[in-house]
Amino acid sequence: MDVNAYLDRIGAPRTGPEGVARLRALHRAHLTTVPFENLDIHLGTRISLDTEDLFDKVVRRARGGFCYELNGLFAVLLEELGHSVVRLAARVHGGERLGPPYDHLVLLVDGRWLVDVGFGDHSEYPLDFGSRTDQDDPAGRFLLADTPDGDVDVLRDGKPRYRIETRPRTLDDFVATCWFQQTNPGSHFTVKTVCTLLTDGGRVTLSDRTLIVTTGDSRAETELSDDQALLAAYRDHFGIHLPAGTTFR
């Protein structure tokens, strides 16, 4: 991996504090520069979890991705920088039931820190995986709780987000569910396009043709009626340059 190119992509300095201070800085830098997005699914482009393909998409072509792509690639960067990384499977809480196995990918870094730059709207900084008390983050109050089966629930402001299985996995373990998320009508990723990015003041999101900008307690929604405005929004807010005439299926 070209580590310097990746650091340049996320606007992170090549030198600086080490240890958890740098991990926190890298985590937030990633969230503010690399969008969580599922556009390839609606462009009919197969998503590959090969590291070189992920690097080409996220770094060279300045795109984003969803959990398997973003956390999958970030794991390799952290390893190149000297961190130990364990890949863990999680199941997302969706109302009254959990999602399928391998529904989500998270990272356990240096045996302590829960790292997740691929959930869309989550903690701005790594969470202490060993703590079972409230953890305050700019995105809310998080709590990790053990389940009777030995898994770990992650809650935000009292609401369950996902359940982590603590057995180490490889990225290859997620290939089948990644394919399911791309192709199955039961996957929420196939229902509509989504692209979201953390900003210094809040968050910017494109949900289909609705542009949502939150700043502090304010929220503004704009309907983008034509394709030109939609492509301009992807370019201006997320740095995603799609060719003129691009349409989503």
Coordinates of N, CA and C in Angstrom, one line a residue:
M1 N 0.8 -1.2 0.0 CA 0.0 0.0 0.0 C 0.9 1.3 0.0
D2 N 0.5 2.2 -0.8 CA 1.1 3.6 -0.7 C 0.5 4.3 0.4
V3 N 1.2 4.2 1.6 CA 0.7 4.8 2.8 C 0.6 6.3 2.7
N4 N 1.6 7.0 2.1 CA 1.6 8.4 2.0 C 0.4 8.9 1.1
A5 N 0.1 8.2 0.0 CA -1.0 8.6 -0.8 C -2.4 8.4 0.0
Y6 N -2.5 7.4 0.8 CA -3.7 7.3 1.6 C -3.8 8.4 2.6
L7 N -2.7 8.7 3.3 CA -2.7 9.8 4.3 C -3.0 11.1 3.6
D8 N -2.5 11.3 2.4 CA -2.9 12.6 1.7 C -4.3 12.6 1.3
R9 N -4.9 11.4 1.0 CA -6.3 11.3 0.6 C -7.2 11.8 1.8
I10 N -6.8 11.4 3.0 CA -7.7 11.8 4.2 C -7.2 13.0 4.9
G11 N -6.2 13.7 4.3 CA -5.7 14.9 4.9 C -5.0 14.8 6.2
A12 N -4.3 13.6 6.4 CA -3.7 13.4 7.6 C -2.2 13.6 7.5
P13 N -1.5 14.2 8.4 CA 0.0 14.4 8.3 C 0.7 13.1 8.3
R14 N 1.9 13.1 7.7 CA 2.7 11.9 7.6 C 3.4 11.7 8.9
T15 N 3.6 12.7 9.7 CA 4.2 12.5 11.0 C 3.4 13.2 12.0
G16 N 3.6 12.9 13.3 CA 2.8 13.5 14.3 C 2.8 12.6 15.6
P17 N 1.8 12.9 16.4 CA 1.7 12.1 17.7 C 1.5 10.6 17.4
E18 N 2.0 9.8 18.2 CA 1.9 8.3 18.0 C 0.8 7.8 19.0
G19 N 0.6 6.5 18.9 CA -0.4 5.8 19.8 C -1.8 6.2 19.6
V20 N -2.6 6.3 20.6 CA -4.0 6.5 20.5 C -4.3 7.9 20.0
A21 N -3.4 8.9 20.3 CA -3.7 10.2 19.8 C -3.7 10.2 18.3
R22 N -2.8 9.5 17.7 CA -2.8 9.5 16.2 C -3.9 8.7 15.7
L23 N -4.3 7.6 16.4 CA -5.4 6.7 16.0 C -6.7 7.6 16.0
R24 N -6.9 8.4 17.0 CA -8.1 9.2 17.1 C -8.1 10.2 15.9
A25 N -6.9 10.8 15.6 CA -6.8 11.8 14.5 C -7.1 11.2 13.2
L26 N -6.6 10.0 12.9 CA -6.8 9.3 11.7 C -8.3 8.9 11.5
H27 N -8.9 8.5 12.6 CA -10.3 8.0 12.6 C -11.2 9.2 12.2
R28 N -11.0 10.4 12.8 CA -11.8 11.5 12.4 C -11.5 12.1 11.1
A29 N -10.2 12.0 10.7 CA -9.8 12.5 9.4 C -10.5 11.7 8.3
H30 N -10.6 10.4 8.5 CA -11.2 9.5 7.5 C -12.7 9.8 7.4
L31 N -13.4 10.0 8.5 CA -14.8 10.3 8.5 C -15.2 11.6 7.8
T32 N -14.2 12.6 7.8 CA -14.5 13.9 7.3 C -14.1 14.0 5.8
T33 N -13.5 13.0 5.3 CA -13.0 13.1 3.9 C -13.5 11.9 3.0
V34 N -13.7 10.8 3.6 CA -14.1 9.6 2.7 C -15.6 9.3 3.0
P35 N -16.5 9.6 2.1 CA -17.9 9.4 2.4 C -18.3 7.9 2.5
F36 N -19.3 7.7 3.3 CA -20.0 6.4 3.3 C -21.0 6.5 2.2
E37 N -20.9 5.6 1.2 CA -21.8 5.7 0.0 C -22.0 4.3 -0.6
N38 N -23.1 4.1 -1.3 CA -23.4 2.9 -2.0 C -23.7 3.0 -3.5
L39 N -23.1 4.0 -4.1 CA -23.4 4.4 -5.4 C -23.1 3.3 -6.4
D40 N -22.0 2.5 -6.2 CA -21.7 1.5 -7.2 C -22.8 0.5 -7.3
I41 N -23.5 0.2 -6.2 CA -24.7 -0.7 -6.3 C -25.7 -0.3 -7.3
H42 N -25.9 1.0 -7.3 CA -27.0 1.6 -8.2 C -26.4 2.0 -9.6
L43 N -25.1 1.9 -9.7 CA -24.5 2.1 -11.0 C -24.3 0.8 -11.8
G44 N -24.6 -0.3 -11.1 CA -24.4 -1.7 -11.7 C -22.9 -2.1 -11.7
T45 N -22.1 -1.5 -10.8 CA -20.7 -1.9 -10.7 C -20.4 -2.8 -9.6
R46 N -19.8 -4.0 -9.8 CA -19.6 -5.0 -8.8 C -18.6 -4.5 -7.8
I47 N -18.8 -4.6 -6.5 CA -17.9 -4.2 -5.5 C -16.9 -5.3 -5.2
S48 N -15.7 -5.0 -5.3 CA -14.6 -6.0 -5.0 C -14.0 -5.7 -3.6
L49 N -13.6 -6.7 -2.9 CA -13.0 -6.5 -1.6 C -11.5 -6.8 -1.7
D50 N -11.0 -6.9 -2.9 CA -9.5 -7.0 -3.1 C -8.9 -5.7 -2.6
T51 N -7.8 -5.8 -1.9 CA -7.2 -4.6 -1.3 C -6.8 -3.6 -2.4
E52 N -6.2 -4.1 -3.5 CA -5.8 -3.2 -4.6 C -7.0 -2.5 -5.2
D53 N -8.1 -3.2 -5.3 CA -9.3 -2.6 -5.9 C -9.9 -1.5 -4.9
L54 N -9.8 -1.8 -3.6 CA -10.3 -0.8 -2.7 C -9.4 0.4 -2.6
F55 N -8.1 0.2 -2.7 CA -7.2 1.3 -2.7 C -7.4 2.2 -4.0
D56 N -7.6 1.6 -5.1 CA -7.9 2.3 -6.3 C -9.2 3.1 -6.2
K57 N -10.2 2.6 -5.7 CA -11.5 3.3 -5.6 C -11.4 4.4 -4.6
V58 N -10.9 4.1 -3.4 CA -11.0 5.1 -2.3 C -9.9 6.2 -2.4
V59 N -8.7 5.7 -2.7 CA -7.6 6.7 -2.7 C -7.4 7.3 -4.1
R60 N -7.2 6.5 -5.1 CA -6.9 7.0 -6.5 C -8.1 7.7 -7.1
R61 N -9.3 7.2 -6.9 CA -10.4 7.7 -7.6 C -11.3 8.6 -6.6
A62 N -10.8 8.8 -5.4 CA -11.5 9.6 -4.4 C -12.9 9.3 -4.2
R63 N -13.2 8.0 -4.1 CA -14.6 7.6 -3.9 C -14.7 7.2 -2.4
G64 N -15.9 6.8 -2.0 CA -16.2 6.3 -0.7 C -16.5 4.8 -0.8
G65 N -17.4 4.3 0.1 CA -17.9 3.0 0.0 C -18.7 2.7 1.3
F66 N -19.0 1.4 1.4 CA -19.7 1.0 2.7 C -18.8 0.2 3.6
C67 N -19.3 -0.4 4.6 CA -18.4 -0.9 5.7 C -17.3 -1.8 5.3
Y68 N -17.6 -2.8 4.4 CA -16.6 -3.8 4.1 C -15.4 -3.1 3.3
E69 N -15.7 -2.1 2.5 CA -14.7 -1.4 1.8 C -13.9 -0.4 2.7
L70 N -14.6 0.4 3.5 CA -14.0 1.5 4.2 C -13.2 0.9 5.4
N71 N -13.8 0.1 6.2 CA -13.1 -0.6 7.3 C -12.1 -1.6 6.8
G72 N -12.4 -2.2 5.7 CA -11.5 -3.2 5.2 C -10.2 -2.5 4.7
L73 N -10.3 -1.4 4.1 CA -9.1 -0.7 3.6 C -8.4 0.0 4.8
F74 N -9.1 0.6 5.7 CA -8.6 1.3 6.8 C -7.7 0.4 7.7
A75 N -8.2 -0.9 7.8 CA -7.5 -1.9 8.6 C -6.1 -2.1 8.0
V76 N -5.9 -2.1 6.7 CA -4.6 -2.3 6.1 C -3.7 -1.1 6.4
L77 N -4.3 0.1 6.3 CA -3.5 1.3 6.6 C -3.0 1.3 8.0
L78 N -3.9 0.9 9.0 CA -3.4 0.9 10.4 C -2.3 -0.1 10.6
E79 N -2.5 -1.3 9.9 CA -1.4 -2.3 10.0 C -0.1 -1.8 9.4
E80 N -0.2 -1.1 8.3 CA 1.1 -0.5 7.7 C 1.7 0.5 8.7
L81 N 0.9 1.1 9.5 CA 1.4 2.1 10.4 C 1.8 1.5 11.8
G82 N 1.8 0.2 11.9 CA 2.3 -0.5 13.0 C 1.3 -0.9 14.1
H83 N 0.0 -0.7 13.8 CA -1.1 -1.1 14.7 C -1.4 -2.6 14.5
S84 N -1.8 -3.3 15.6 CA -2.4 -4.6 15.4 C -3.9 -4.4 15.2
V85 N -4.5 -5.2 14.3 CA -5.9 -5.0 13.9 C -6.5 -6.4 13.8
V86 N -7.7 -6.5 14.5 CA -8.5 -7.7 14.4 C -9.8 -7.3 13.8
R87 N -10.2 -8.1 12.7 CA -11.4 -7.8 12.0 C -12.5 -8.6 12.7
L88 N -13.6 -7.9 13.0 CA -14.7 -8.6 13.7 C -16.0 -8.4 12.9
A89 N -16.9 -9.4 13.0 CA -18.2 -9.4 12.3 C -19.2 -8.8 13.3
A90 N -20.2 -8.1 12.8 CA -21.3 -7.5 13.6 C -22.6 -7.7 12.8
R91 N -23.7 -7.6 13.6 CA -25.0 -7.7 13.0 C -25.7 -6.4 13.4
V92 N -26.3 -5.7 12.5 CA -26.9 -4.4 12.7 C -28.3 -4.6 13.3
H93 N -28.6 -3.8 14.4 CA -29.9 -3.9 14.9 C -30.9 -3.1 14.0
G94 N -31.9 -3.8 13.5 CA -32.9 -3.2 12.6 C -34.3 -3.4 13.1
G95 N -34.6 -2.5 14.1 CA -35.9 -2.6 14.7 C -36.0 -3.8 15.7
E96 N -36.8 -4.8 15.4 CA -37.0 -5.9 16.3 C -36.1 -7.0 16.1
R97 N -35.2 -7.0 15.1 CA -34.3 -8.1 14.9 C -33.0 -7.7 14.4
L98 N -32.0 -8.6 14.5 CA -30.7 -8.3 14.0 C -30.6 -8.6 12.5
G99 N -29.6 -8.0 11.8 CA -29.4 -8.3 10.4 C -28.7 -9.6 10.3
P100 N -28.3 -10.0 9.1 CA -27.7 -11.3 8.9 C -26.3 -11.4 9.4
P101 N -25.7 -12.6 9.6 CA -24.3 -12.7 10.0 C -23.4 -12.0 9.0
Y102 N -22.4 -11.4 9.5 CA -21.4 -10.6 8.6 C -22.1 -9.4 8.0
D103 N -23.1 -8.9 8.7 CA -23.9 -7.7 8.2 C -23.0 -6.5 8.2
H104 N -22.0 -6.5 9.1 CA -21.2 -5.3 9.3 C -19.8 -5.7 9.7
L105 N -18.8 -4.9 9.3 CA -17.4 -5.2 9.7 C -16.9 -4.1 10.6
V106 N -16.3 -4.4 11.7 CA -15.7 -3.4 12.6 C -14.2 -3.9 12.9
L107 N -13.5 -3.0 13.5 CA -12.1 -3.3 13.8 C -11.7 -3.2 15.3
L108 N -11.0 -4.1 15.8 CA -10.4 -4.0 17.2 C -8.9 -3.7 17.0
V109 N -8.5 -2.5 17.4 CA -7.2 -2.1 17.2 C -6.4 -2.0 18.5
D110 N -5.2 -2.6 18.4 CA -4.2 -2.6 19.5 C -4.9 -3.3 20.7
G111 N -5.8 -4.2 20.5 CA -6.4 -5.0 21.6 C -7.3 -4.2 22.4
R112 N -7.6 -2.9 22.1 CA -8.4 -2.1 23.0 C -9.5 -1.2 22.3
W113 N -9.1 -0.7 21.1 CA -10.0 0.3 20.6 C -10.9 -0.2 19.5
L114 N -12.2 0.1 19.6 CA -13.2 -0.3 18.6 C -13.2 0.9 17.6
V115 N -12.8 0.5 16.4 CA -12.6 1.5 15.3 C -13.7 1.2 14.2
D116 N -14.4 2.2 13.8 CA -15.4 2.0 12.8 C -15.6 3.3 11.9
V117 N -15.0 3.3 10.7 CA -15.2 4.4 9.8 C -16.1 4.0 8.7
G118 N -16.9 3.0 8.9 CA -17.8 2.5 7.8 C -19.2 2.2 8.2
F119 N -19.7 3.0 9.1 CA -21.1 2.8 9.5 C -22.0 3.9 9.1
G120 N -21.4 5.0 8.6 CA -22.2 6.1 8.1 C -22.3 7.2 9.1
D121 N -23.0 7.0 10.2 CA -23.2 8.0 11.2 C -23.0 7.3 12.6
H122 N -21.8 7.4 13.1 CA -21.4 6.7 14.3 C -20.5 7.6 15.1
S123 N -19.7 7.0 16.0 CA -18.8 7.8 16.8 C -17.7 8.5 16.0
E124 N -17.3 9.7 16.4 CA -16.3 10.4 15.7 C -14.9 9.8 16.1
Y125 N -14.8 9.2 17.2 CA -13.5 8.7 17.7 C -13.7 7.2 18.1
P126 N -12.5 6.5 18.1 CA -12.6 5.1 18.6 C -13.2 5.0 20.0
L127 N -13.9 3.9 20.2 CA -14.4 3.6 21.5 C -13.6 2.6 22.2
D128 N -13.6 2.7 23.6 CA -12.8 1.7 24.4 C -13.6 0.4 24.5
F129 N -13.0 -0.6 23.8 CA -13.8 -1.9 23.7 C -13.8 -2.6 25.1
G130 N -12.9 -2.3 26.0 CA -13.0 -2.9 27.3 C -13.8 -2.2 28.3
S131 N -14.3 -1.0 28.0 CA -15.1 -0.3 29.0 C -16.6 -0.7 28.9
R132 N -17.2 -0.8 30.0 CA -18.7 -1.1 30.1 C -19.4 0.0 30.8
T133 N -18.8 1.2 30.7 CA -19.5 2.4 31.2 C -19.7 3.4 30.1
D134 N -20.5 4.4 30.3 CA -20.8 5.4 29.2 C -19.5 6.0 28.7
Q135 N -19.5 6.2 27.4 CA -18.4 6.9 26.7 C -18.9 8.1 25.9
D136 N -18.6 9.3 26.3 CA -19.1 10.5 25.6 C -18.2 10.8 24.4
D137 N -18.9 11.0 23.3 CA -18.3 11.3 22.0 C -19.0 12.5 21.4
P138 N -18.4 13.3 20.6 CA -19.2 14.4 19.9 C -20.5 13.9 19.2
A139 N -20.5 12.6 18.8 CA -21.7 12.1 18.2 C -22.8 11.5 19.1
G140 N -22.5 11.5 20.4 CA -23.5 11.0 21.4 C -22.8 10.3 22.5
R141 N -23.6 9.6 23.3 CA -23.1 8.8 24.4 C -23.2 7.3 24.1
F142 N -22.1 6.7 24.1 CA -22.0 5.3 23.7 C -21.8 4.4 24.9
L143 N -22.3 3.2 24.7 CA -22.2 2.2 25.8 C -22.0 0.8 25.1
L144 N -21.0 0.0 25.6 CA -20.8 -1.3 25.2 C -21.2 -2.3 26.3
A145 N -22.1 -3.2 25.9 CA -22.7 -4.1 26.9 C -22.5 -5.6 26.4
D146 N -22.1 -6.4 27.4 CA -22.0 -7.9 27.1 C -23.3 -8.5 27.0
T147 N -23.5 -9.5 26.0 CA -24.7 -10.2 25.9 C -24.5 -11.6 26.6
P148 N -25.6 -12.3 26.9 CA -25.4 -13.7 27.5 C -24.7 -14.6 26.6
D149 N -24.6 -14.5 25.3 CA -23.9 -15.4 24.4 C -22.5 -15.0 24.2
G150 N -22.0 -14.0 24.9 CA -20.6 -13.6 24.7 C -20.3 -12.6 23.7
D151 N -21.4 -12.0 23.0 CA -21.2 -11.0 22.1 C -21.2 -9.6 22.8
V152 N -21.0 -8.6 22.0 CA -21.0 -7.2 22.6 C -21.9 -6.3 21.9
D153 N -22.9 -5.7 22.5 CA -23.8 -4.8 21.9 C -23.2 -3.4 22.0
V154 N -23.4 -2.6 21.0 CA -22.9 -1.2 21.0 C -24.2 -0.3 20.9
L155 N -24.4 0.5 21.9 CA -25.5 1.4 22.0 C -25.1 2.9 21.9
R156 N -26.0 3.6 21.2 CA -25.7 5.1 21.1 C -27.0 5.8 21.7
D157 N -26.7 6.6 22.7 CA -27.8 7.3 23.4 C -28.9 6.4 23.8
G158 N -28.5 5.2 24.3 CA -29.5 4.2 24.8 C -30.1 3.3 23.7
K159 N -29.8 3.5 22.5 CA -30.4 2.7 21.4 C -29.4 1.8 20.8
P160 N -29.7 0.5 20.7 CA -28.7 -0.5 20.1 C -28.4 -0.2 18.7
R161 N -27.1 -0.2 18.4 CA -26.7 0.0 17.0 C -26.3 -1.3 16.3
Y162 N -25.4 -2.0 16.9 CA -25.1 -3.3 16.3 C -24.5 -4.2 17.4
R163 N -24.4 -5.5 17.1 CA -23.9 -6.6 18.0 C -22.7 -7.2 17.4
I164 N -21.6 -7.2 18.2 CA -20.3 -7.6 17.7 C -20.0 -9.0 18.2
E165 N -19.6 -9.9 17.2 CA -19.1 -11.2 17.6 C -17.6 -11.1 17.8
T166 N -17.0 -11.7 18.8 CA -15.7 -11.4 19.2 C -14.6 -12.3 18.6
R167 N -15.1 -13.3 17.7 CA -14.2 -14.2 17.1 C -13.5 -13.5 15.9
P168 N -12.2 -13.5 15.8 CA -11.5 -12.9 14.7 C -11.9 -13.4 13.3
R169 N -12.0 -12.5 12.4 CA -12.4 -12.9 11.0 C -11.3 -12.3 10.0
T170 N -11.5 -12.7 8.8 CA -10.7 -12.2 7.7 C -11.7 -11.4 6.8
L171 N -11.1 -10.6 5.9 CA -12.0 -9.8 5.0 C -12.7 -10.8 4.0
D172 N -12.1 -11.9 3.7 CA -12.7 -12.9 2.8 C -14.0 -13.4 3.4
D173 N -14.1 -13.5 4.7 CA -15.3 -14.0 5.4 C -16.5 -13.2 5.0
F174 N -16.3 -11.9 4.6 CA -17.5 -11.0 4.4 C -17.9 -11.0 2.9
V175 N -17.2 -11.7 2.0 CA -17.5 -11.6 0.6 C -18.9 -12.0 0.3
A176 N -19.4 -13.1 0.9 CA -20.8 -13.6 0.6 C -21.8 -12.5 1.0
T177 N -21.7 -12.0 2.2 CA -22.7 -11.0 2.6 C -22.6 -9.7 1.9
C178 N -21.3 -9.4 1.5 CA -21.1 -8.2 0.6 C -21.9 -8.3 -0.7
W179 N -21.8 -9.5 -1.3 CA -22.6 -9.8 -2.5 C -24.1 -9.7 -2.2
F180 N -24.6 -10.3 -1.1 CA -26.0 -10.2 -0.7 C -26.4 -8.7 -0.6
Q181 N -25.6 -7.9 0.0 CA -26.0 -6.5 0.2 C -26.1 -5.7 -1.1
Q182 N -25.3 -6.2 -2.1 CA -25.3 -5.5 -3.4 C -26.5 -6.0 -4.3
T183 N -27.0 -7.2 -4.1 CA -27.9 -7.8 -5.1 C -29.3 -8.1 -4.6
N184 N -29.5 -8.3 -3.3 CA -30.8 -8.8 -2.8 C -31.7 -7.7 -2.5
P185 N -33.0 -7.8 -3.0 CA -34.0 -6.8 -2.8 C -34.3 -6.6 -1.3
G186 N -33.9 -7.5 -0.5 CA -34.1 -7.4 1.0 C -33.1 -6.6 1.7
S187 N -32.0 -6.2 0.9 CA -30.9 -5.4 1.5 C -31.3 -3.9 1.4
H188 N -31.1 -3.2 2.5 CA -31.5 -1.8 2.4 C -30.6 -1.0 1.5
F189 N -29.4 -1.6 1.2 CA -28.5 -0.9 0.3 C -29.0 -0.8 -1.2
T190 N -29.9 -1.7 -1.5 CA -30.5 -1.8 -2.9 C -31.7 -0.9 -3.1
V191 N -32.2 -0.4 -2.0 CA -33.5 0.3 -2.0 C -33.3 1.8 -2.6
K192 N -32.2 2.4 -2.1 CA -32.0 3.8 -2.6 C -30.5 4.1 -2.5
T193 N -30.1 5.2 -3.1 CA -28.7 5.7 -3.0 C -28.6 6.5 -1.7
V194 N -27.4 6.4 -1.2 CA -27.1 7.2 0.0 C -25.6 7.5 0.0
C195 N -25.3 8.8 0.4 CA -23.9 9.3 0.5 C -23.9 10.2 1.6
T196 N -23.0 10.0 2.6 CA -23.0 10.9 3.8 C -21.6 11.1 4.3
L197 N -21.3 12.3 4.8 CA -20.0 12.7 5.2 C -20.1 13.6 6.5
L198 N -19.2 13.3 7.5 CA -19.1 14.1 8.6 C -18.5 15.4 8.2
T199 N -19.0 16.5 8.8 CA -18.4 17.8 8.5 C -18.0 18.4 9.9
D200 N -17.2 19.5 9.8 CA -16.8 20.2 11.1 C -18.0 20.7 11.9
G201 N -19.0 21.1 11.2 CA -20.2 21.6 11.9 C -21.4 20.6 12.1
G202 N -21.3 19.5 11.4 CA -22.4 18.5 11.5 C -22.3 17.4 10.5
R203 N -23.1 17.4 9.5 CA -23.1 16.3 8.5 C -23.8 16.7 7.2
V204 N -23.4 16.2 6.1 CA -24.1 16.4 4.8 C -24.4 15.0 4.2
T205 N -25.6 14.9 3.8 CA -26.1 13.6 3.3 C -26.9 13.8 2.0
L206 N -26.7 12.9 1.1 CA -27.6 12.8 -0.1 C -28.3 11.5 0.0
S207 N -29.6 11.5 0.1 CA -30.5 10.3 0.2 C -31.4 10.4 -1.1
D208 N -31.0 9.5 -2.0 CA -31.6 9.6 -3.4 C -31.4 11.0 -3.9
R209 N -32.5 11.8 -4.0 CA -32.3 13.2 -4.5 C -32.5 14.3 -3.5
T210 N -32.5 13.8 -2.2 CA -32.7 14.8 -1.1 C -31.4 15.1 -0.5
L211 N -31.0 16.4 -0.6 CA -29.7 16.9 0.1 C -30.1 17.4 1.5
I212 N -29.4 16.8 2.5 CA -29.7 17.1 3.9 C -28.4 17.6 4.5
V213 N -28.5 18.9 5.0 CA -27.3 19.5 5.6 C -27.7 19.8 7.1
T214 N -27.0 19.2 8.0 CA -27.2 19.5 9.4 C -26.0 20.3 10.0
T215 N -26.3 21.3 10.7 CA -25.3 22.1 11.4 C -25.8 22.4 12.8
G216 N -25.1 21.9 13.8 CA -25.6 22.0 15.1 C -27.0 21.5 15.3
D217 N -27.9 22.3 15.7 CA -29.3 21.9 15.8 C -30.2 22.2 14.6
S218 N -29.6 22.8 13.6 CA -30.3 23.2 12.4 C -30.2 22.1 11.3
R219 N -31.3 21.9 10.5 CA -31.4 20.9 9.5 C -32.1 21.5 8.3
A220 N -31.4 21.4 7.1 CA -32.0 21.9 5.9 C -32.1 20.8 4.8
E221 N -33.2 20.7 4.2 CA -33.4 19.7 3.1 C -33.7 20.4 1.8
T222 N -33.1 19.9 0.8 CA -33.3 20.4 -0.6 C -33.5 19.3 -1.5
E223 N -34.6 19.3 -2.3 CA -34.9 18.3 -3.3 C -34.2 18.7 -4.6
L224 N -33.4 17.8 -5.1 CA -32.6 18.1 -6.4 C -33.4 17.5 -7.5
S225 N -34.0 18.4 -8.3 CA -35.0 17.9 -9.3 C -34.4 17.4 -10.6
D226 N -33.2 17.8 -10.9 CA -32.6 17.4 -12.2 C -31.2 16.7 -12.0
D227 N -30.8 16.0 -13.0 CA -29.6 15.2 -12.9 C -28.3 16.1 -12.8
Q228 N -28.4 17.2 -13.4 CA -27.2 18.1 -13.3 C -27.0 18.6 -11.9
A229 N -28.1 19.0 -11.2 CA -27.9 19.4 -9.8 C -27.5 18.3 -8.9
L230 N -27.9 17.1 -9.2 CA -27.5 15.9 -8.4 C -26.0 15.6 -8.6
L231 N -25.6 15.6 -9.8 CA -24.1 15.3 -10.0 C -23.3 16.5 -9.4
A232 N -23.8 17.7 -9.5 CA -23.0 18.8 -8.9 C -22.9 18.7 -7.4
A233 N -24.0 18.2 -6.8 CA -24.0 18.0 -5.3 C -23.0 16.9 -4.9
Y234 N -22.9 15.8 -5.7 CA -21.9 14.8 -5.4 C -20.5 15.4 -5.5
R235 N -20.3 16.2 -6.5 CA -19.0 16.8 -6.7 C -18.6 17.8 -5.6
D236 N -19.6 18.7 -5.3 CA -19.3 19.8 -4.4 C -19.2 19.4 -3.0
H237 N -20.1 18.5 -2.6 CA -20.2 18.1 -1.2 C -19.3 16.9 -0.8
F238 N -19.1 16.0 -1.7 CA -18.4 14.8 -1.4 C -17.1 14.5 -2.2
G239 N -16.8 15.4 -3.2 CA -15.7 15.2 -4.0 C -15.8 14.1 -5.0
I240 N -17.0 13.6 -5.3 CA -17.2 12.5 -6.2 C -17.6 13.0 -7.6
H241 N -16.7 12.8 -8.5 CA -16.9 13.3 -9.9 C -17.5 12.2 -10.7
L242 N -18.8 12.3 -11.1 CA -19.4 11.3 -12.0 C -19.6 11.9 -13.3
P243 N -19.4 11.1 -14.4 CA -19.5 11.7 -15.7 C -21.0 12.2 -16.0
A244 N -21.0 13.3 -16.8 CA -22.3 13.8 -17.3 C -23.1 12.7 -17.9
G245 N -24.4 12.6 -17.6 CA -25.2 11.6 -18.2 C -25.3 10.4 -17.3
T246 N -24.6 10.4 -16.2 CA -24.7 9.2 -15.2 C -26.1 9.1 -14.7
T247 N -26.6 7.9 -14.7 CA -28.0 7.6 -14.2 C -27.8 6.4 -13.3
F248 N -28.7 6.4 -12.2 CA -28.7 5.3 -11.3 C -29.9 4.4 -11.6
R249 N -29.7 3.1 -11.5 CA -30.7 2.1 -11.8 C -31.6 1.9 -10.6

